PDB file of N, CA and C in Angstrom:
ATOM      1  N   MET F   1     118.098 112.225 136.087  1.00 50.00           N
ATOM      2  CA  MET F   1     116.826 111.964 135.451  1.00 50.00           C
ATOM      3  C   MET F   1     115.719 112.171 136.478  1.00 50.00           C
ATOM      4  N   PRO F   2     114.639 112.848 136.095  1.00 58.00           N
ATOM      5  CA  PRO F   2     113.534 113.034 137.031  1.00 58.00           C
ATOM      6  C   PRO F   2     112.961 111.689 137.480  1.00 58.00           C
ATOM      7  N   ARG F   3     112.542 111.619 138.717  1.00 64.00           N
ATOM      8  CA  ARG F   3     112.049 110.359 139.272  1.00 64.00           C
ATOM      9  C   ARG F   3     110.763 109.876 138.630  1.00 64.00           C
ATOM     10  N   ASN F   4     109.965 110.741 138.072  1.00 64.00           N
ATOM     11  CA  ASN F   4     108.683 110.328 137.496  1.00 64.00           C
ATOM     12  C   ASN F   4     108.812 109.825 136.062  1.00 64.00           C
ATOM     13  N   ARG F   5     110.020 109.706 135.565  1.00 69.00           N
ATOM     14  CA  ARG F   5     110.220 109.240 134.190  1.00 69.00           C
ATOM     15  C   ARG F   5     110.943 107.895 134.177  1.00 69.00           C
ATOM     16  N   SER F   6     110.475 107.017 133.324  1.00 72.00           N
ATOM     17  CA  SER F   6     111.095 105.716 133.145  1.00 72.00           C
ATOM     18  C   SER F   6     112.184 105.830 132.083  1.00 72.00           C
ATOM     19  N   PRO F   7     113.299 105.114 132.250  1.00 94.00           N
ATOM     20  CA  PRO F   7     114.332 105.136 131.196  1.00 94.00           C
ATOM     21  C   PRO F   7     113.753 104.628 129.871  1.00 94.00           C
ATOM     22  N   HIS F   8     114.174 105.237 128.801  1.00 96.00           N
ATOM     23  CA  HIS F   8     113.661 104.897 127.484  1.00 96.00           C
ATOM     24  C   HIS F   8     114.610 103.961 126.747  1.00 96.00           C
ATOM     25  N   ALA F   9     114.084 103.319 125.718  1.00 97.00           N
ATOM     26  CA  ALA F   9     114.872 102.410 124.894  1.00 97.00           C
ATOM     27  C   ALA F   9     114.371 102.470 123.462  1.00 97.00           C
ATOM     28  N   MET F  10     115.241 102.042 122.553  1.00 98.00           N
ATOM     29  CA  MET F  10     114.862 101.882 121.156  1.00 98.00           C
ATOM     30  C   MET F  10     115.139 100.433 120.780  1.00 98.00           C
ATOM     31  N   VAL F  11     114.218  99.835 120.032  1.00 98.00           N
ATOM     32  CA  VAL F  11     114.353  98.452 119.605  1.00 98.00           C
ATOM     33  C   VAL F  11     114.366  98.436 118.076  1.00 98.00           C
ATOM     34  N   TYR F  12     115.398  97.809 117.507  1.00 98.00           N
ATOM     35  CA  TYR F  12     115.620  97.761 116.064  1.00 98.00           C
ATOM     36  C   TYR F  12     115.178  96.402 115.531  1.00 98.00           C
ATOM     37  N   VAL F  13     114.303  96.402 114.530  1.00 98.00           N
ATOM     38  CA  VAL F  13     113.771  95.170 113.941  1.00 98.00           C
ATOM     39  C   VAL F  13     113.772  95.337 112.428  1.00 98.00           C
ATOM     40  N   THR F  14     114.084  94.274 111.692  1.00 97.00           N
ATOM     41  CA  THR F  14     113.928  94.317 110.240  1.00 97.00           C
ATOM     42  C   THR F  14     112.759  93.425 109.835  1.00 97.00           C
ATOM     43  N   ALA F  15     112.116  93.799 108.735  1.00 97.00           N
ATOM     44  CA  ALA F  15     110.996  93.044 108.181  1.00 97.00           C
ATOM     45  C   ALA F  15     111.231  92.862 106.683  1.00 97.00           C
ATOM     46  N   PRO F  16     110.623  91.847 106.082  1.00 96.00           N
ATOM     47  CA  PRO F  16     110.896  91.571 104.670  1.00 96.00           C
ATOM     48  C   PRO F  16     110.293  92.579 103.685  1.00 96.00           C
ATOM     49  N   ASP F  17     109.259  93.305 104.117  1.00 97.00           N
ATOM     50  CA  ASP F  17     108.605  94.253 103.207  1.00 97.00           C
ATOM     51  C   ASP F  17     107.809  95.276 104.011  1.00 97.00           C
ATOM     52  N   LEU F  18     107.338  96.306 103.306  1.00 98.00           N
ATOM     53  CA  LEU F  18     106.636  97.403 103.961  1.00 98.00           C
ATOM     54  C   LEU F  18     105.319  96.949 104.595  1.00 98.00           C
ATOM     55  N   GLU F  19     104.589  96.088 103.928  1.00 98.00           N
ATOM     56  CA  GLU F  19     103.305  95.622 104.466  1.00 98.00           C
ATOM     57  C   GLU F  19     103.512  94.898 105.806  1.00 98.00           C
ATOM     58  N   THR F  20     104.500  94.035 105.863  1.00 98.00           N
ATOM     59  CA  THR F  20     104.796  93.305 107.105  1.00 98.00           C
ATOM     60  C   THR F  20     105.256  94.266 108.193  1.00 98.00           C
ATOM     61  N   ALA F  21     106.125  95.205 107.831  1.00 98.00           N
ATOM     62  CA  ALA F  21     106.620  96.182 108.810  1.00 98.00           C
ATOM     63  C   ALA F  21     105.471  97.014 109.375  1.00 98.00           C
ATOM     64  N   ARG F  22     104.570  97.437 108.506  1.00 98.00           N
ATOM     65  CA  ARG F  22     103.413  98.219 108.977  1.00 98.00           C
ATOM     66  C   ARG F  22     102.547  97.404 109.920  1.00 98.00           C
ATOM     67  N   ARG F  23     102.319  96.128 109.578  1.00 98.00           N
ATOM     68  CA  ARG F  23     101.482  95.257 110.409  1.00 98.00           C
ATOM     69  C   ARG F  23     102.121  95.064 111.789  1.00 98.00           C
ATOM     70  N   ILE F  24     103.420  94.808 111.814  1.00 98.00           N
ATOM     71  CA  ILE F  24     104.126  94.629 113.090  1.00 98.00           C
ATOM     72  C   ILE F  24     104.116  95.927 113.883  1.00 98.00           C
ATOM     73  N   GLY F  25     104.449  97.032 113.237  1.00 98.00           N
ATOM     74  CA  GLY F  25     104.489  98.324 113.919  1.00 98.00           C
ATOM     75  C   GLY F  25     103.164  98.704 114.533  1.00 98.00           C
ATOM     76  N   ARG F  26     102.099  98.529 113.755  1.00 98.00           N
ATOM     77  CA  ARG F  26     100.766  98.870 114.249  1.00 98.00           C
ATOM     78  C   ARG F  26     100.382  97.981 115.428  1.00 98.00           C
ATOM     79  N   ALA F  27     100.664  96.684 115.347  1.00 98.00           N
ATOM     80  CA  ALA F  27     100.318  95.763 116.435  1.00 98.00           C
ATOM     81  C   ALA F  27     101.029  96.148 117.735  1.00 98.00           C
ATOM     82  N   ILE F  28     102.298  96.486 117.635  1.00 98.00           N
ATOM     83  CA  ILE F  28     103.070  96.819 118.839  1.00 98.00           C
ATOM     84  C   ILE F  28     102.577  98.122 119.455  1.00 98.00           C
ATOM     85  N   VAL F  29     102.299  99.122 118.619  1.00 98.00           N
ATOM     86  CA  VAL F  29     101.810 100.401 119.146  1.00 98.00           C
ATOM     87  C   VAL F  29     100.394 100.234 119.704  1.00 98.00           C
ATOM     88  N   GLU F  30      99.545  99.442 119.030  1.00 98.00           N
ATOM     89  CA  GLU F  30      98.192  99.201 119.543  1.00 98.00           C
ATOM     90  C   GLU F  30      98.223  98.519 120.911  1.00 98.00           C
ATOM     91  N   GLN F  31      99.211  97.635 121.124  1.00 98.00           N
ATOM     92  CA  GLN F  31      99.347  96.947 122.411  1.00 98.00           C
ATOM     93  C   GLN F  31     100.016  97.822 123.476  1.00 98.00           C
ATOM     94  N   ARG F  32     100.349  99.031 123.100  1.00 98.00           N
ATOM     95  CA  ARG F  32     101.005  99.992 123.993  1.00 98.00           C
ATOM     96  C   ARG F  32     102.360  99.504 124.505  1.00 98.00           C
ATOM     97  N   LEU F  33     103.038  98.706 123.670  1.00 98.00           N
ATOM     98  CA  LEU F  33     104.377  98.249 124.014  1.00 98.00           C
ATOM     99  C   LEU F  33     105.434  99.219 123.499  1.00 98.00           C
ATOM    100  N   ALA F  34     105.015 100.143 122.647  1.00 98.00           N
ATOM    101  CA  ALA F  34     105.880 101.215 122.156  1.00 98.00           C
ATOM    102  C   ALA F  34     105.010 102.428 121.878  1.00 98.00           C
ATOM    103  N   ALA F  35     105.594 103.590 122.025  1.00 98.00           N
ATOM    104  CA  ALA F  35     104.867 104.830 121.740  1.00 98.00           C
ATOM    105  C   ALA F  35     104.843 105.124 120.248  1.00 98.00           C
ATOM    106  N   CYS F  36     105.848 104.578 119.529  1.00 97.00           N
ATOM    107  CA  CYS F  36     106.019 104.941 118.132  1.00 97.00           C
ATOM    108  C   CYS F  36     106.810 103.852 117.420  1.00 97.00           C
ATOM    109  N   ALA F  37     106.545 103.684 116.135  1.00 98.00           N
ATOM    110  CA  ALA F  37     107.348 102.810 115.277  1.00 98.00           C
ATOM    111  C   ALA F  37     107.739 103.617 114.050  1.00 98.00           C
ATOM    112  N   ASN F  38     109.035 103.760 113.815  1.00 98.00           N
ATOM    113  CA  ASN F  38     109.524 104.418 112.610  1.00 98.00           C
ATOM    114  C   ASN F  38     109.904 103.337 111.607  1.00 98.00           C
ATOM    115  N   LEU F  39     109.568 103.556 110.326  1.00 98.00           N
ATOM    116  CA  LEU F  39     109.858 102.586 109.278  1.00 98.00           C
ATOM    117  C   LEU F  39     110.641 103.262 108.163  1.00 98.00           C
ATOM    118  N   TRP F  40     111.631 102.537 107.620  1.00 97.00           N
ATOM    119  CA  TRP F  40     112.307 103.022 106.426  1.00 97.00           C
ATOM    120  C   TRP F  40     112.958 101.854 105.687  1.00 97.00           C
ATOM    121  N   PRO F  41     113.092 101.974 104.354  1.00 97.00           N
ATOM    122  CA  PRO F  41     113.686 100.903 103.560  1.00 97.00           C
ATOM    123  C   PRO F  41     115.203 100.859 103.718  1.00 97.00           C
ATOM    124  N   VAL F  42     115.764  99.646 103.650  1.00 97.00           N
ATOM    125  CA  VAL F  42     117.213  99.447 103.713  1.00 97.00           C
ATOM    126  C   VAL F  42     117.606  98.314 102.774  1.00 97.00           C
ATOM    127  N   GLU F  43     118.872  98.271 102.435  1.00 97.00           N
ATOM    128  CA  GLU F  43     119.455  97.121 101.750  1.00 97.00           C
ATOM    129  C   GLU F  43     120.329  96.413 102.769  1.00 97.00           C
ATOM    130  N   SER F  44     120.157  95.111 102.883  1.00 96.00           N
ATOM    131  CA  SER F  44     120.884  94.338 103.880  1.00 96.00           C
ATOM    132  C   SER F  44     121.751  93.285 103.208  1.00 96.00           C
ATOM    133  N   THR F  45     122.923  93.060 103.779  1.00 96.00           N
ATOM    134  CA  THR F  45     123.795  91.955 103.403  1.00 96.00           C
ATOM    135  C   THR F  45     124.015  91.149 104.664  1.00 96.00           C
ATOM    136  N   TYR F  46     123.789  89.838 104.571  1.00 94.00           N
ATOM    137  CA  TYR F  46     123.885  89.000 105.763  1.00 94.00           C
ATOM    138  C   TYR F  46     124.197  87.563 105.359  1.00 94.00           C
ATOM    139  N   ARG F  47     124.629  86.778 106.322  1.00 96.00           N
ATOM    140  CA  ARG F  47     124.874  85.365 106.098  1.00 96.00           C
ATOM    141  C   ARG F  47     123.672  84.583 106.610  1.00 96.00           C
ATOM    142  N   TRP F  48     123.125  83.696 105.771  1.00 92.00           N
ATOM    143  CA  TRP F  48     121.973  82.881 106.158  1.00 92.00           C
ATOM    144  C   TRP F  48     122.209  81.455 105.679  1.00 92.00           C
ATOM    145  N   LYS F  49     122.213  80.523 106.625  1.00 94.00           N
ATOM    146  CA  LYS F  49     122.411  79.099 106.335  1.00 94.00           C
ATOM    147  C   LYS F  49     123.652  78.873 105.483  1.00 94.00           C
ATOM    148  N   GLY F  50     124.735  79.575 105.847  1.00 96.00           N
ATOM    149  CA  GLY F  50     126.021  79.386 105.202  1.00 96.00           C
ATOM    150  C   GLY F  50     126.235  80.168 103.924  1.00 96.00           C
ATOM    151  N   ALA F  51     125.237  80.877 103.435  1.00 97.00           N
ATOM    152  CA  ALA F  51     125.360  81.635 102.190  1.00 97.00           C
ATOM    153  C   ALA F  51     125.255  83.128 102.461  1.00 97.00           C
ATOM    154  N   LEU F  52     125.976  83.903 101.666  1.00 97.00           N
ATOM    155  CA  LEU F  52     125.901  85.356 101.758  1.00 97.00           C
ATOM    156  C   LEU F  52     124.684  85.822 100.965  1.00 97.00           C
ATOM    157  N   GLU F  53     123.838  86.623 101.585  1.00 96.00           N
ATOM    158  CA  GLU F  53     122.586  87.073 100.974  1.00 96.00           C
ATOM    159  C   GLU F  53     122.542  88.605 100.917  1.00 96.00           C
ATOM    160  N   ASP F  54     121.847  89.121  99.916  1.00 97.00           N
ATOM    161  CA  ASP F  54     121.534  90.545  99.801  1.00 97.00           C
ATOM    162  C   ASP F  54     120.022  90.657  99.684  1.00 97.00           C
ATOM    163  N   ALA F  55     119.430  91.604 100.401  1.00 96.00           N
ATOM    164  CA  ALA F  55     117.971  91.737 100.367  1.00 96.00           C
ATOM    165  C   ALA F  55     117.548  93.176 100.616  1.00 96.00           C
ATOM    166  N   HIS F  56     116.397  93.512 100.083  1.00 97.00           N
ATOM    167  CA  HIS F  56     115.725  94.760 100.420  1.00 97.00           C
ATOM    168  C   HIS F  56     114.813  94.435 101.601  1.00 97.00           C
ATOM    169  N   GLU F  57     114.909  95.211 102.658  1.00 97.00           N
ATOM    170  CA  GLU F  57     114.096  95.009 103.846  1.00 97.00           C
ATOM    171  C   GLU F  57     113.552  96.358 104.298  1.00 97.00           C
ATOM    172  N   VAL F  58     112.752  96.321 105.339  1.00 98.00           N
ATOM    173  CA  VAL F  58     112.257  97.542 105.974  1.00 98.00           C
ATOM    174  C   VAL F  58     112.645  97.480 107.441  1.00 98.00           C
ATOM    175  N   VAL F  59     113.245  98.550 107.935  1.00 98.00           N
ATOM    176  CA  VAL F  59     113.638  98.646 109.338  1.00 98.00           C
ATOM    177  C   VAL F  59     112.502  99.270 110.132  1.00 98.00           C
ATOM    178  N   LEU F  60     112.243  98.704 111.303  1.00 98.00           N
ATOM    179  CA  LEU F  60     111.353  99.323 112.282  1.00 98.00           C
ATOM    180  C   LEU F  60     112.208  99.703 113.476  1.00 98.00           C
ATOM    181  N   VAL F  61     112.066 100.913 113.951  1.00 98.00           N
ATOM    182  CA  VAL F  61     112.675 101.323 115.210  1.00 98.00           C
ATOM    183  C   VAL F  61     111.534 101.706 116.134  1.00 98.00           C
ATOM    184  N   PHE F  62     111.425 100.955 117.223  1.00 98.00           N
ATOM    185  CA  PHE F  62     110.385 101.214 118.209  1.00 98.00           C
ATOM    186  C   PHE F  62     110.936 102.090 119.309  1.00 98.00           C
ATOM    187  N   LYS F  63     110.179 103.108 119.692  1.00 98.00           N
ATOM    188  CA  LYS F  63     110.511 103.964 120.832  1.00 98.00           C
ATOM    189  C   LYS F  63     109.658 103.486 122.002  1.00 98.00           C
ATOM    190  N   THR F  64     110.317 103.043 123.055  1.00 98.00           N
ATOM    191  CA  THR F  64     109.598 102.426 124.154  1.00 98.00           C
ATOM    192  C   THR F  64     110.286 102.735 125.474  1.00 98.00           C
ATOM    193  N   ARG F  65     109.844 102.067 126.532  1.00 97.00           N
ATOM    194  CA  ARG F  65     110.493 102.163 127.839  1.00 97.00           C
ATOM    195  C   ARG F  65     111.281 100.892 128.079  1.00 97.00           C
ATOM    196  N   LYS F  66     112.393 101.008 128.786  1.00 97.00           N
ATOM    197  CA  LYS F  66     113.215  99.826 129.075  1.00 97.00           C
ATOM    198  C   LYS F  66     112.401  98.718 129.713  1.00 97.00           C
ATOM    199  N   ALA F  67     111.478  99.069 130.558  1.00 97.00           N
ATOM    200  CA  ALA F  67     110.668  98.083 131.260  1.00 97.00           C
ATOM    201  C   ALA F  67     109.789  97.257 130.315  1.00 97.00           C
ATOM    202  N   LEU F  68     109.540  97.750 129.101  1.00 98.00           N
ATOM    203  CA  LEU F  68     108.671  97.056 128.150  1.00 98.00           C
ATOM    204  C   LEU F  68     109.431  96.273 127.085  1.00 98.00           C
ATOM    205  N   VAL F  69     110.748  96.369 127.058  1.00 98.00           N
ATOM    206  CA  VAL F  69     111.529  95.761 125.980  1.00 98.00           C
ATOM    207  C   VAL F  69     111.301  94.254 125.882  1.00 98.00           C
ATOM    208  N   GLY F  70     111.331  93.539 126.973  1.00 98.00           N
ATOM    209  CA  GLY F  70     111.129  92.093 126.940  1.00 98.00           C
ATOM    210  C   GLY F  70     109.783  91.712 126.362  1.00 98.00           C
ATOM    211  N   ARG F  71     108.729  92.383 126.799  1.00 98.00           N
ATOM    212  CA  ARG F  71     107.388  92.111 126.286  1.00 98.00           C
ATOM    213  C   ARG F  71     107.274  92.484 124.814  1.00 98.00           C
ATOM    214  N   LEU F  72     107.914  93.580 124.402  1.00 98.00           N
ATOM    215  CA  LEU F  72     107.899  94.004 123.007  1.00 98.00           C
ATOM    216  C   LEU F  72     108.573  92.939 122.140  1.00 98.00           C
ATOM    217  N   ILE F  73     109.721  92.433 122.558  1.00 98.00           N
ATOM    218  CA  ILE F  73     110.433  91.403 121.798  1.00 98.00           C
ATOM    219  C   ILE F  73     109.577  90.145 121.672  1.00 98.00           C
ATOM    220  N   GLU F  74     108.938  89.740 122.749  1.00 98.00           N
ATOM    221  CA  GLU F  74     108.056  88.564 122.703  1.00 98.00           C
ATOM    222  C   GLU F  74     106.908  88.776 121.721  1.00 98.00           C
ATOM    223  N   ALA F  75     106.307  89.955 121.742  1.00 98.00           N
ATOM    224  CA  ALA F  75     105.174  90.248 120.855  1.00 98.00           C
ATOM    225  C   ALA F  75     105.617  90.269 119.391  1.00 98.00           C
ATOM    226  N   VAL F  76     106.773  90.874 119.104  1.00 98.00           N
ATOM    227  CA  VAL F  76     107.276  90.888 117.728  1.00 98.00           C
ATOM    228  C   VAL F  76     107.577  89.458 117.277  1.00 98.00           C
ATOM    229  N   SER F  77     108.229  88.680 118.121  1.00 97.00           N
ATOM    230  CA  SER F  77     108.577  87.298 117.768  1.00 97.00           C
ATOM    231  C   SER F  77     107.346  86.464 117.445  1.00 97.00           C
ATOM    232  N   ALA F  78     106.238  86.734 118.120  1.00 97.00           N
ATOM    233  CA  ALA F  78     105.013  85.962 117.906  1.00 97.00           C
ATOM    234  C   ALA F  78     104.366  86.237 116.548  1.00 97.00           C
ATOM    235  N   ILE F  79     104.614  87.423 115.958  1.00 97.00           N
ATOM    236  CA  ILE F  79     103.949  87.764 114.689  1.00 97.00           C
ATOM    237  C   ILE F  79     104.917  87.937 113.523  1.00 97.00           C
ATOM    238  N   HIS F  80     106.216  87.872 113.772  1.00 96.00           N
ATOM    239  CA  HIS F  80     107.220  88.118 112.729  1.00 96.00           C
ATOM    240  C   HIS F  80     107.410  86.876 111.867  1.00 96.00           C
ATOM    241  N   PRO F  81     107.501  87.040 110.538  1.00 95.00           N
ATOM    242  CA  PRO F  81     107.647  85.873 109.663  1.00 95.00           C
ATOM    243  C   PRO F  81     109.051  85.272 109.628  1.00 95.00           C
ATOM    244  N   TYR F  82     110.083  86.007 110.052  1.00 91.00           N
ATOM    245  CA  TYR F  82     111.440  85.458 110.007  1.00 91.00           C
ATOM    246  C   TYR F  82     111.623  84.366 111.042  1.00 91.00           C
ATOM    247  N   GLU F  83     112.540  83.420 110.735  1.00 80.00           N
ATOM    248  CA  GLU F  83     112.879  82.371 111.704  1.00 80.00           C
ATOM    249  C   GLU F  83     113.717  82.948 112.811  1.00 80.00           C
TER     250      GLU F  83
END
């Protein structure tokens, strides 16, 4: 790898709906914690509080640098509606 380039990373996040995903994606890119946020709809099956759940969600994939991953996670956690 060339010395002038930082290793890259991708961060996967789900959101409850498109509006929330757009708000999170825009905030992270505006803060320069990621160069890009890709969004697409998904169907998820997961266990929550002991029950099996099915939901429509929106996936965000952030393209960033490894050095920014911790700060990106903190920023998403501060504005994300999920527990």
